[in-house]
CSV table of C-alpha atoms and ligand atoms in Angstrom, one decimal:
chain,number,residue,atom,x,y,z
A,16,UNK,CA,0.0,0.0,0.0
A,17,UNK,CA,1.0,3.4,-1.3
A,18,UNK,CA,-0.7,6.4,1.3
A,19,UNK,CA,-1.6,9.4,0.0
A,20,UNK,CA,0.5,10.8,3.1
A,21,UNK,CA,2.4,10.0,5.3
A,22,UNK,CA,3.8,11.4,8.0
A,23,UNK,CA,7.9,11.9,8.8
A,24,UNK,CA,9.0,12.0,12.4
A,25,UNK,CA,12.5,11.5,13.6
A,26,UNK,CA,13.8,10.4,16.9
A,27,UNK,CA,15.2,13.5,18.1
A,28,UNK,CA,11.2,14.5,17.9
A,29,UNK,CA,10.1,11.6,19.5
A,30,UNK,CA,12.2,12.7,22.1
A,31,UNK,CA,11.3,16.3,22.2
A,32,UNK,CA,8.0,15.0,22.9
A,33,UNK,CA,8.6,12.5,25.9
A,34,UNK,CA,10.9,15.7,27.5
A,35,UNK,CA,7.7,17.3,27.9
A,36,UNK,CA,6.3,14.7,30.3
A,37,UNK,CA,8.9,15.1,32.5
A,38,UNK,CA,8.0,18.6,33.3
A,39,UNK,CA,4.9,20.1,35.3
A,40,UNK,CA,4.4,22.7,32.4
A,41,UNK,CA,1.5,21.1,29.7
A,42,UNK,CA,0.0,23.4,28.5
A,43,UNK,CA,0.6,27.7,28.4
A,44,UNK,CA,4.2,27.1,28.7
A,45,UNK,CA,7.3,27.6,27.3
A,46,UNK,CA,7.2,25.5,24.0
A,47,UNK,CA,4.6,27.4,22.8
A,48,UNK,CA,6.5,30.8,23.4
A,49,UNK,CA,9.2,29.2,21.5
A,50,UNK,CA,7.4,27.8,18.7
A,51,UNK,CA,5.9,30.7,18.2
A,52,UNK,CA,8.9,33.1,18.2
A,53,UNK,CA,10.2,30.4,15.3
A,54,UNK,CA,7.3,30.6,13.0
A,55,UNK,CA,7.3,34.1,13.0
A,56,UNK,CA,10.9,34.5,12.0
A,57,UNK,CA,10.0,32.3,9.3
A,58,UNK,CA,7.1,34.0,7.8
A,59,UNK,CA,9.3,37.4,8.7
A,60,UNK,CA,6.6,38.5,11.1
A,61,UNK,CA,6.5,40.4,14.2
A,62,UNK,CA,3.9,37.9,16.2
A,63,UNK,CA,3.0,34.7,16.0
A,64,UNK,CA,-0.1,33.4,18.0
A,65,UNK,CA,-0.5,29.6,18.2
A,66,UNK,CA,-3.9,27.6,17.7
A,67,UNK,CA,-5.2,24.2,18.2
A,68,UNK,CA,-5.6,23.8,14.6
A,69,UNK,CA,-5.0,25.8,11.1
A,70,UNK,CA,-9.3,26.5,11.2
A,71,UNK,CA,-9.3,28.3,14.2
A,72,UNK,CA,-6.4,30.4,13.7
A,73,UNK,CA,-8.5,31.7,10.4
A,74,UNK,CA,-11.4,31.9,12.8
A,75,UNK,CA,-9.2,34.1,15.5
A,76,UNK,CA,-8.3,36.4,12.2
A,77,UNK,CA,-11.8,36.8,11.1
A,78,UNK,CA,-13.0,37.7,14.4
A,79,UNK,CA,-10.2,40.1,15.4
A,80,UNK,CA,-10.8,41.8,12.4
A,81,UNK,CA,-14.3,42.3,13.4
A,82,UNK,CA,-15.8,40.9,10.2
A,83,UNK,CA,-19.6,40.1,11.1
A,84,UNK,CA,-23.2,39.8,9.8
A,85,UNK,CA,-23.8,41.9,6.5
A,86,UNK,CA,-20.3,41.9,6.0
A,87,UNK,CA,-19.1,40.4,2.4
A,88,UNK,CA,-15.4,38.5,2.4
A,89,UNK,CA,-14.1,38.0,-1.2
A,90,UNK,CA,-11.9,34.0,-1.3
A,91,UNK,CA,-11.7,31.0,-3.5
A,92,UNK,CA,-13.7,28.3,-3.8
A,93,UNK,CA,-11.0,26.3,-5.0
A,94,UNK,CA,-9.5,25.4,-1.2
A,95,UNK,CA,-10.2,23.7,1.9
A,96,UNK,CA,-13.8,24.4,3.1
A,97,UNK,CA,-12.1,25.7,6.4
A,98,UNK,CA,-10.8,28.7,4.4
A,99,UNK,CA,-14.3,29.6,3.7
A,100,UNK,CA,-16.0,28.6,6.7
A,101,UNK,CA,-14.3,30.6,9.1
A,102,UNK,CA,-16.1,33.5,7.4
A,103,UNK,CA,-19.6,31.7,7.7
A,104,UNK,CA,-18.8,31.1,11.5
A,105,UNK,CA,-19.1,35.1,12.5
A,106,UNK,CA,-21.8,35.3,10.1
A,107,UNK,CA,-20.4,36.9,7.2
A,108,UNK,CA,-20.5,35.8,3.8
A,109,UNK,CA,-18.2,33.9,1.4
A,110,UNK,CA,-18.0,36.0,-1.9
A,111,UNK,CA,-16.5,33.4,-4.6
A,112,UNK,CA,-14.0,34.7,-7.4
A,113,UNK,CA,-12.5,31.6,-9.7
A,114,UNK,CA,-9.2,30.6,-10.1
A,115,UNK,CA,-6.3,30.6,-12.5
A,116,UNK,CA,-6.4,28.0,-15.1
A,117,UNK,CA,-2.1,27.2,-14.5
A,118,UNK,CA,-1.7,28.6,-10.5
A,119,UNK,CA,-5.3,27.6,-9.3
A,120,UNK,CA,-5.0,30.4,-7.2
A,121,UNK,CA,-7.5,33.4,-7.1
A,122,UNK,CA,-8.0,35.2,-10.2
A,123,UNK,CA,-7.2,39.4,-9.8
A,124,UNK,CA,-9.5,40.7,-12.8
A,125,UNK,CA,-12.4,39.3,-11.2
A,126,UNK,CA,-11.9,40.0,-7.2
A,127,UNK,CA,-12.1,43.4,-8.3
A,128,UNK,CA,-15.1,43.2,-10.0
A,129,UNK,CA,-16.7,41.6,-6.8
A,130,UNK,CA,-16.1,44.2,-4.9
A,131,UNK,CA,-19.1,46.0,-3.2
A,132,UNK,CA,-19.4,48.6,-0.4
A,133,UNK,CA,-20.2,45.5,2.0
A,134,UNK,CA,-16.7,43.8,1.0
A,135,UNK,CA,-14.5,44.2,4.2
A,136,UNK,CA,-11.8,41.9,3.2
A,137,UNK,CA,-10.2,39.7,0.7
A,138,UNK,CA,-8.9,36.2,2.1
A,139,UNK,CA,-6.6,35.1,-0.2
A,140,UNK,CA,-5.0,31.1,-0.4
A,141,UNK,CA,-2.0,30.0,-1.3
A,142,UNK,CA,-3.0,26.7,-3.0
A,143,UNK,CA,-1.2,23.7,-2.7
A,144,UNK,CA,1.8,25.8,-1.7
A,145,UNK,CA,1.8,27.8,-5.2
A,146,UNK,CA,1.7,31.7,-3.6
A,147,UNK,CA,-1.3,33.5,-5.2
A,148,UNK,CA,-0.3,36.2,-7.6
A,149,UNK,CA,0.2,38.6,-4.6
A,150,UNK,CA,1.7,42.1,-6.3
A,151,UNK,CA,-1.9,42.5,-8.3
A,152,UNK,CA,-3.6,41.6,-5.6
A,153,UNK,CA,-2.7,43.8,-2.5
A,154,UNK,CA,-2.6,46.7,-5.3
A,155,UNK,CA,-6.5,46.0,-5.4
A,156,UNK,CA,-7.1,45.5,-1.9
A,157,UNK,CA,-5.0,49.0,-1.0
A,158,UNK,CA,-7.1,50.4,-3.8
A,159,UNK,CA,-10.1,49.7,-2.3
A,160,UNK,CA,-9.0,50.2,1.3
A,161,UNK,CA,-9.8,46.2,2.0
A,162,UNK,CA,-7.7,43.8,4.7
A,163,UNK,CA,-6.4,41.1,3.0
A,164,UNK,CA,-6.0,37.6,5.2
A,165,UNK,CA,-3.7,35.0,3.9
A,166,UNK,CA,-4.8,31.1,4.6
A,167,UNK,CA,-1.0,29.9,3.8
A,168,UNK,CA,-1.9,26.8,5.5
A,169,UNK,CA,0.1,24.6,2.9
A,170,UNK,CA,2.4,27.0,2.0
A,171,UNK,CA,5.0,26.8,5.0
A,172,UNK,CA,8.4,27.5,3.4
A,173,UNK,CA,6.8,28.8,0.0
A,174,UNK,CA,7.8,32.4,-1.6
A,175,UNK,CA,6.6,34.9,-3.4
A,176,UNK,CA,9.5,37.4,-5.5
A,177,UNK,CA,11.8,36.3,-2.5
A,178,UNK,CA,9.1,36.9,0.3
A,179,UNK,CA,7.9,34.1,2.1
A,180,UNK,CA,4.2,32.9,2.2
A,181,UNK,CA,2.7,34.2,5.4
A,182,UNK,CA,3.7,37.4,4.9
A,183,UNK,CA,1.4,39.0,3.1
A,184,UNK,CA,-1.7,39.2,4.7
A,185,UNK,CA,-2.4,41.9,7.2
A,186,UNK,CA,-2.7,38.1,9.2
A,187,UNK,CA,-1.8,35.1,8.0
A,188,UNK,CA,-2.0,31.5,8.9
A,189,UNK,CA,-0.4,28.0,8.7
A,190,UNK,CA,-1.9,24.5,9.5
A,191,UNK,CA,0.2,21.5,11.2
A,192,UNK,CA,-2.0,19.2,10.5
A,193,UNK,CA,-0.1,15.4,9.4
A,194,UNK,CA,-0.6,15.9,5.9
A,195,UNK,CA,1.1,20.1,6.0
A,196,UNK,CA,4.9,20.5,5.3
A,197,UNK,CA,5.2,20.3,9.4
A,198,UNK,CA,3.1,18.6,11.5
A,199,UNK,CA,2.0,19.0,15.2
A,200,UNK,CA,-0.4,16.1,15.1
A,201,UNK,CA,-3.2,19.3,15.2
A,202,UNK,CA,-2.4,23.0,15.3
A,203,UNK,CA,-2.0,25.8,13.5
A,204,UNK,CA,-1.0,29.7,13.9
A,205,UNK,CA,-1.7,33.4,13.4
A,206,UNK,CA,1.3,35.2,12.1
A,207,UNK,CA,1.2,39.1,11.8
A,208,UNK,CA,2.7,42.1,12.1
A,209,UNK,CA,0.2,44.5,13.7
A,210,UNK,CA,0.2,44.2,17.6
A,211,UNK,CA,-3.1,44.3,17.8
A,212,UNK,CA,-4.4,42.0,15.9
A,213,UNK,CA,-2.0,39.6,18.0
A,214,UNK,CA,-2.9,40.5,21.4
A,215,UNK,CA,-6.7,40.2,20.3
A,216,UNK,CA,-5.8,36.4,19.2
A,217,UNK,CA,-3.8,35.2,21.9
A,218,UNK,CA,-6.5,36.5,24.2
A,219,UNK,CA,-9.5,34.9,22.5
A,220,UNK,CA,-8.0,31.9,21.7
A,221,UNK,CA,-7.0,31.1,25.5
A,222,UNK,CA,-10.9,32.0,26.9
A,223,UNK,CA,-10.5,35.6,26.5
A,224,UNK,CA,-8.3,35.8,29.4
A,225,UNK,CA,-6.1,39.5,28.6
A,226,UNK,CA,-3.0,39.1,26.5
A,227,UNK,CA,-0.6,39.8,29.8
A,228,UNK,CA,-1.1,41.1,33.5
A,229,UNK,CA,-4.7,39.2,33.7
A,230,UNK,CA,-6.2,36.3,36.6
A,231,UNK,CA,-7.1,33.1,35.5
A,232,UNK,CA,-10.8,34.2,36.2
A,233,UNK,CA,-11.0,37.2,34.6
A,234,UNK,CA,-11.9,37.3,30.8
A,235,UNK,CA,-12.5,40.5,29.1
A,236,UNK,CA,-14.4,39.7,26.2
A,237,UNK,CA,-16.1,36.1,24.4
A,238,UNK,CA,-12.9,33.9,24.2
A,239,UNK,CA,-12.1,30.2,23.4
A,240,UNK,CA,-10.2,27.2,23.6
A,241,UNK,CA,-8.3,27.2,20.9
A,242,UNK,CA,-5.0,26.7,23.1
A,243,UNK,CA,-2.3,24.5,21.4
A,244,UNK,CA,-0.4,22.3,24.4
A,245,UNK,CA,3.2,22.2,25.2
A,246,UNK,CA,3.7,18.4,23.3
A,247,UNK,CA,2.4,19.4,20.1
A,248,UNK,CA,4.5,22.3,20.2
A,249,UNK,CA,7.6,20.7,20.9
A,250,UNK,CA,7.1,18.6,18.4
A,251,UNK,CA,6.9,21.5,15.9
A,252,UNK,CA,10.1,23.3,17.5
A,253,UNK,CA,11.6,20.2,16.4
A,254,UNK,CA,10.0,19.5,12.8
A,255,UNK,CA,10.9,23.2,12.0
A,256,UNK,CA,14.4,23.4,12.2
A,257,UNK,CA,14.5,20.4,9.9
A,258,UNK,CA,12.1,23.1,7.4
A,259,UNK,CA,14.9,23.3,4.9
A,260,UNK,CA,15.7,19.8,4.5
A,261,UNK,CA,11.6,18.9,4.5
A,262,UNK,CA,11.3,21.1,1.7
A,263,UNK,CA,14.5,19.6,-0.4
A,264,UNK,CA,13.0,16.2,-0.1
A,265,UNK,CA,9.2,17.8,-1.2
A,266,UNK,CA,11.2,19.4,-4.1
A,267,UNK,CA,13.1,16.5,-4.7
A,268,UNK,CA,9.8,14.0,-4.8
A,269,UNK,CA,8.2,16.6,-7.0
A,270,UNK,CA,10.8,16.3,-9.4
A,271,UNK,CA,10.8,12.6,-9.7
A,272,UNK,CA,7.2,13.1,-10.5
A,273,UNK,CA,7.7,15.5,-13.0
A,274,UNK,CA,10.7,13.5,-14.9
A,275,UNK,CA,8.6,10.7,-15.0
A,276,UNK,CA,5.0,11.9,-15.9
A,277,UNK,CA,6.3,15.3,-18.3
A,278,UNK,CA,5.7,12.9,-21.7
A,279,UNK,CA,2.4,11.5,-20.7
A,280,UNK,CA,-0.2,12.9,-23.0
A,281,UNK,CA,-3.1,12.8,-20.8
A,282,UNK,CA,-1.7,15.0,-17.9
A,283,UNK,CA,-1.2,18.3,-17.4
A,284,UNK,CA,1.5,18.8,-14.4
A,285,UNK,CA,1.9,21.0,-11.6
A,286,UNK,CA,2.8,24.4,-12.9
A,287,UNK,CA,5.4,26.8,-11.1
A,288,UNK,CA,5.5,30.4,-11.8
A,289,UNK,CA,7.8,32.6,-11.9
A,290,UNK,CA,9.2,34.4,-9.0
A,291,UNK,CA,7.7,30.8,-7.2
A,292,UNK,CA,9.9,29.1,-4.7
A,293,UNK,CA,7.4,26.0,-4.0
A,294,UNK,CA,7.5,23.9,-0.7
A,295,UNK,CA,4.9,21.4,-1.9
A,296,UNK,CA,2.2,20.7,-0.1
A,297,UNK,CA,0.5,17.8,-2.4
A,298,UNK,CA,1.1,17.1,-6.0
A,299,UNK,CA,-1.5,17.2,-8.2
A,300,UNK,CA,-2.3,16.2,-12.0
A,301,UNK,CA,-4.7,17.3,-14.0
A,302,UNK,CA,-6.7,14.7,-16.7
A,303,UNK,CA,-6.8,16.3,-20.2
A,304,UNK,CA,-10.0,17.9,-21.4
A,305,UNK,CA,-11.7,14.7,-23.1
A,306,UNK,CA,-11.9,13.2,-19.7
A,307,UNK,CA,-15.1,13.1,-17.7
A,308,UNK,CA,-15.4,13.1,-14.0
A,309,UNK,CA,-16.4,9.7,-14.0
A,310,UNK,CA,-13.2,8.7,-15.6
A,311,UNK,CA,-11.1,10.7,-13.5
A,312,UNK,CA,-13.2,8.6,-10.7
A,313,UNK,CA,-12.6,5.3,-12.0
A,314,UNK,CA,-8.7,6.5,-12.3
A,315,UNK,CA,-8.8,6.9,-8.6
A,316,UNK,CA,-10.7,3.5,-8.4
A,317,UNK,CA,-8.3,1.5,-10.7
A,318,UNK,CA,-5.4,2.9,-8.3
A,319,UNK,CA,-7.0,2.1,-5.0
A,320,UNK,CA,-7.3,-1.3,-6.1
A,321,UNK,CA,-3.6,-1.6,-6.8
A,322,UNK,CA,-2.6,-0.3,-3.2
A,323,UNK,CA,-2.5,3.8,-4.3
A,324,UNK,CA,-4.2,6.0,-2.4
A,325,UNK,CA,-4.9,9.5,-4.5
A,326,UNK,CA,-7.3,12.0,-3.7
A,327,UNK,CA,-9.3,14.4,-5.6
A,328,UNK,CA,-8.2,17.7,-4.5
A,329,UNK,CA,-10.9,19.9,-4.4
A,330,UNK,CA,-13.9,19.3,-4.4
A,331,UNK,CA,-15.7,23.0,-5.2
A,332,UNK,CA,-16.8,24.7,-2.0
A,333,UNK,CA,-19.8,26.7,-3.5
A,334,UNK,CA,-21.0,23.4,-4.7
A,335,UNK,CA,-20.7,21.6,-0.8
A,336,UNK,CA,-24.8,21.2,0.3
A,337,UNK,CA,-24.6,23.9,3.2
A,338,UNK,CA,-22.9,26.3,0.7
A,339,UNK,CA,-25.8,25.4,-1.8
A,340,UNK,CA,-28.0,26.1,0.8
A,341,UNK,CA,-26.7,29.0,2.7
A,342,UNK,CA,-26.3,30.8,0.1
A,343,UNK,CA,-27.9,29.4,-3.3
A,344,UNK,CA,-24.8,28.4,-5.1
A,345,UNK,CA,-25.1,26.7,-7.9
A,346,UNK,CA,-23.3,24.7,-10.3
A,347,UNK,CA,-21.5,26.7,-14.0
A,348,UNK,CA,-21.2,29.4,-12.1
A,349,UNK,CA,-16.9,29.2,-11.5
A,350,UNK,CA,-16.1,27.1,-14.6
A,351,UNK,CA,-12.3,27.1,-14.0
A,352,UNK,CA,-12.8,26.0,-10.2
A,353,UNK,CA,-15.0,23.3,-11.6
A,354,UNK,CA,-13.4,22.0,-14.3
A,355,UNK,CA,-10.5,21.7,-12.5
A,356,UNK,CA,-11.9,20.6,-9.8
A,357,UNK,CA,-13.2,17.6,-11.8
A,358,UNK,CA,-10.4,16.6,-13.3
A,359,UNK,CA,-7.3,16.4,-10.8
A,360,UNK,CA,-5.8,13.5,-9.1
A,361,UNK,CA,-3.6,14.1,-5.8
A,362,UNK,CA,-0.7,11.2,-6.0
A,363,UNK,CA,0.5,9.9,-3.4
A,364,UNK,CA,3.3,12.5,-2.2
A,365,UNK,CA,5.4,12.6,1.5
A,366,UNK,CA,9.0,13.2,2.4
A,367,UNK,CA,10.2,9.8,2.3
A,368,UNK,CA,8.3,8.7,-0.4
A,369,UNK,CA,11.3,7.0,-2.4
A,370,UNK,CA,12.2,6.4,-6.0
A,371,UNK,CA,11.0,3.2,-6.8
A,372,UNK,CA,7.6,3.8,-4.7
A,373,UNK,CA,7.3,6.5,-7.6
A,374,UNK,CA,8.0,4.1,-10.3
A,375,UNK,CA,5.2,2.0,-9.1
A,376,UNK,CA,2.7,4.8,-8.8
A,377,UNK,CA,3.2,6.0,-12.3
A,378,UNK,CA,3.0,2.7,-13.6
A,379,UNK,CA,0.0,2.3,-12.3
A,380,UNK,CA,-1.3,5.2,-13.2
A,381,UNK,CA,-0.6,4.5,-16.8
A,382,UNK,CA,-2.5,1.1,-16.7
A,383,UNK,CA,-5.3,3.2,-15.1
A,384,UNK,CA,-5.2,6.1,-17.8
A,385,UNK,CA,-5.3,3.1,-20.4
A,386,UNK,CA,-7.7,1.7,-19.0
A,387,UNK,CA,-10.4,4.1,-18.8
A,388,UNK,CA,-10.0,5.8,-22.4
B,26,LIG,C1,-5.4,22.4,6.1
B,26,LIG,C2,-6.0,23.6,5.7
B,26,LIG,C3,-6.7,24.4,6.6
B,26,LIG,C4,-7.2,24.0,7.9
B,26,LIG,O1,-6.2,23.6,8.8
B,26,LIG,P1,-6.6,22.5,9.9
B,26,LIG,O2,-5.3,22.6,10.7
B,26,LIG,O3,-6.8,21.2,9.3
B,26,LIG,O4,-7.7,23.1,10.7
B,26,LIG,C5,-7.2,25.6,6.1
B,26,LIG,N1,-7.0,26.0,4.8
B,26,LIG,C6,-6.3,25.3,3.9
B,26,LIG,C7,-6.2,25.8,2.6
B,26,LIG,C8,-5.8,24.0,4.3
B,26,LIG,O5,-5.2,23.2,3.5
């Protein structure tokens, strides 16, 4: 059996996690200080704010910002739902824009044409680790006096024109989840500049308890748990300052991919624009035009049979029931998101996923294209 992922965790982090036990500090301690002061160097940001998961430190951004009922929020529908549910969960609502046919990241032309006087901010997502094209983009958003909020959740050690991803949001975010470029088992993180924006997170994520000086009983405003312990944050000390490597071994997977699969006719591979240092978060084809979903469907079939797990990465938000529901979505109204969203196939991709694991996965993969047309 090939996973889809699979996660990579060395000794030296096993142990990082044991050390914990031996202390009395579990939870609000010093890991998470630590971890935090690391991620934001990373991202080049003044704060970092840590979260029990990538969702609720997009939910901690949406709040602080004080983005509420009437309130429109401009994002993709090409993500992870989370990205556009954290927006539904203060009441506001999810404004869709497609996607870019090569990047599948948010189109510029057409974010600024749904722009409206209840638009209050523009969450942006840096999919699959590709950056969105950012220079357009916060040249609209200053244009039109809107906050822009980054989900960089797969992008951890991506870049932009030599800036990293999670630096370009007035907040920004990153995910640990296994499957991410670093993994605390769950957790995620707020990274920003602006001081207030941090000191409004840290306070509702731990129960609205004040950002310093406060009791344990005293909670200034509607708060949380959303606290991310001391074991899970050793774990990411650890995972990060192996960053550099993880990504050479993403980069190096890709490229085994790419060698391998450039001369199939069928596919259409991961494109990396320029300016784009990627860190991988998945690796994704695409099925030419003449393929149906079905077929894409029985691909994935064919494949799980043989012991490869792929996924379909994504499946259109707008077209998710409550998103039908909610807000009367309906199908043919993003073509690109949809089309693409059809037709892609998520390989089976991981650090340590060798050589001759790749061989067998593309071999199988060609059975399965052959079989199907
Ligand atoms: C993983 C992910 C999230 C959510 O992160 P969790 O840690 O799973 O809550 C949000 N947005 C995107 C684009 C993601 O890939």
């Amino acid at each position: 059996m090939i996973p889809l992922s699979s996660p990579d965790i060395t000794n030296v982090e096993r142990r990082a996690v044991l050390s914990i036990l031996e202390t009395d500090r579990l939870s609000l301690g010093p890991k998470a200080k630590e971890f935090e002061k690391r991620i934001a160097a990373i991202a080049k940001r003044k704060y970092a704010v840590t979260a029990n998961s990538g969702t609720a430190a997009l939910h901690l951004i949406i709040r602080a910002l004080g983005i509420g009922k009437g309130d429109e929020v401009i994002t993709t529908p090409f993500s992870f739902i989370a990205s556009a549910n954290c927006i539904v969960y203060e009441g506001a609502k999810p404004v869709f824009v497609d996607i870019e046919e090569q990047t599948f990241t948010i189109d510029p032309a057409t974010t600024e044409k749904q722009i409206t006087p209840r638009t209050k901010a523009i969450l942006i997502v840096d999919v699959f680790g590709h950056p969105a094209d950012w220079n357009p983009l916060l040249e609209i958003a200053e244009r039109h006096r809107l906050k822009v909020i980054e989900d960089s959740a797969e992008a951890l050690g991506s870049s932009y024109r030599g800036k990293p991803c999670g630096s370009f949001g007035v907040a920004s975010t990153f995910s640990f989840y296994p499957n991410k470029q670093i993994t605390t088992g769950e957790g995620g993180v707020v990274v920003t500049d602006d001081p207030d924006i941090a000191e409004l997170c840290q306070s509702m994520a731990n129960q609205g308890r004040k950002a310093q000086g406060g009791t344990w009983l005293e909670h200034v405003r509607i708060g949380f748990n959303y606290r991310l312990p001391e074991i899970p944050c050793a774990l990411g000390i650890a995972q990060l300052s192996r960053l550099e490597k993880i990504v050479q071994k993403r980069t190096r997977v890709a490229r085994w991919y790419t060698e391998r699969l450039k001369e199939v006719p069928e596919l259409e591979l991961p494109v990396v624009a320029l300016g784009v240092k990627m860190s991988w978060f998945v690796y994704v084809v695409r099925l030419s035009e003449k393929y149906t979903v079905l077929q894409r469907d029985r691909v994935i079939a064919f494949m799980a049979e043989k012991g490869i797990q792929c996924g379909t990465y994504f499946s259109p938000i707008h077209l998710q029931p409550p998103y039908r529901k909610m807000f009367g979505y309906r199908g043919g109204e993003f073509p690109v998101t949809e089309r693409v969203g059809s037709r892609t196939i998520a390989l089976p991709f991981f650090n340590n996923l060798s050589e001759k694991e790749i061989d067998t996965v593309v071999n199988i993969l060609k059975q399965a294209l052959a079989y199907v047309s």
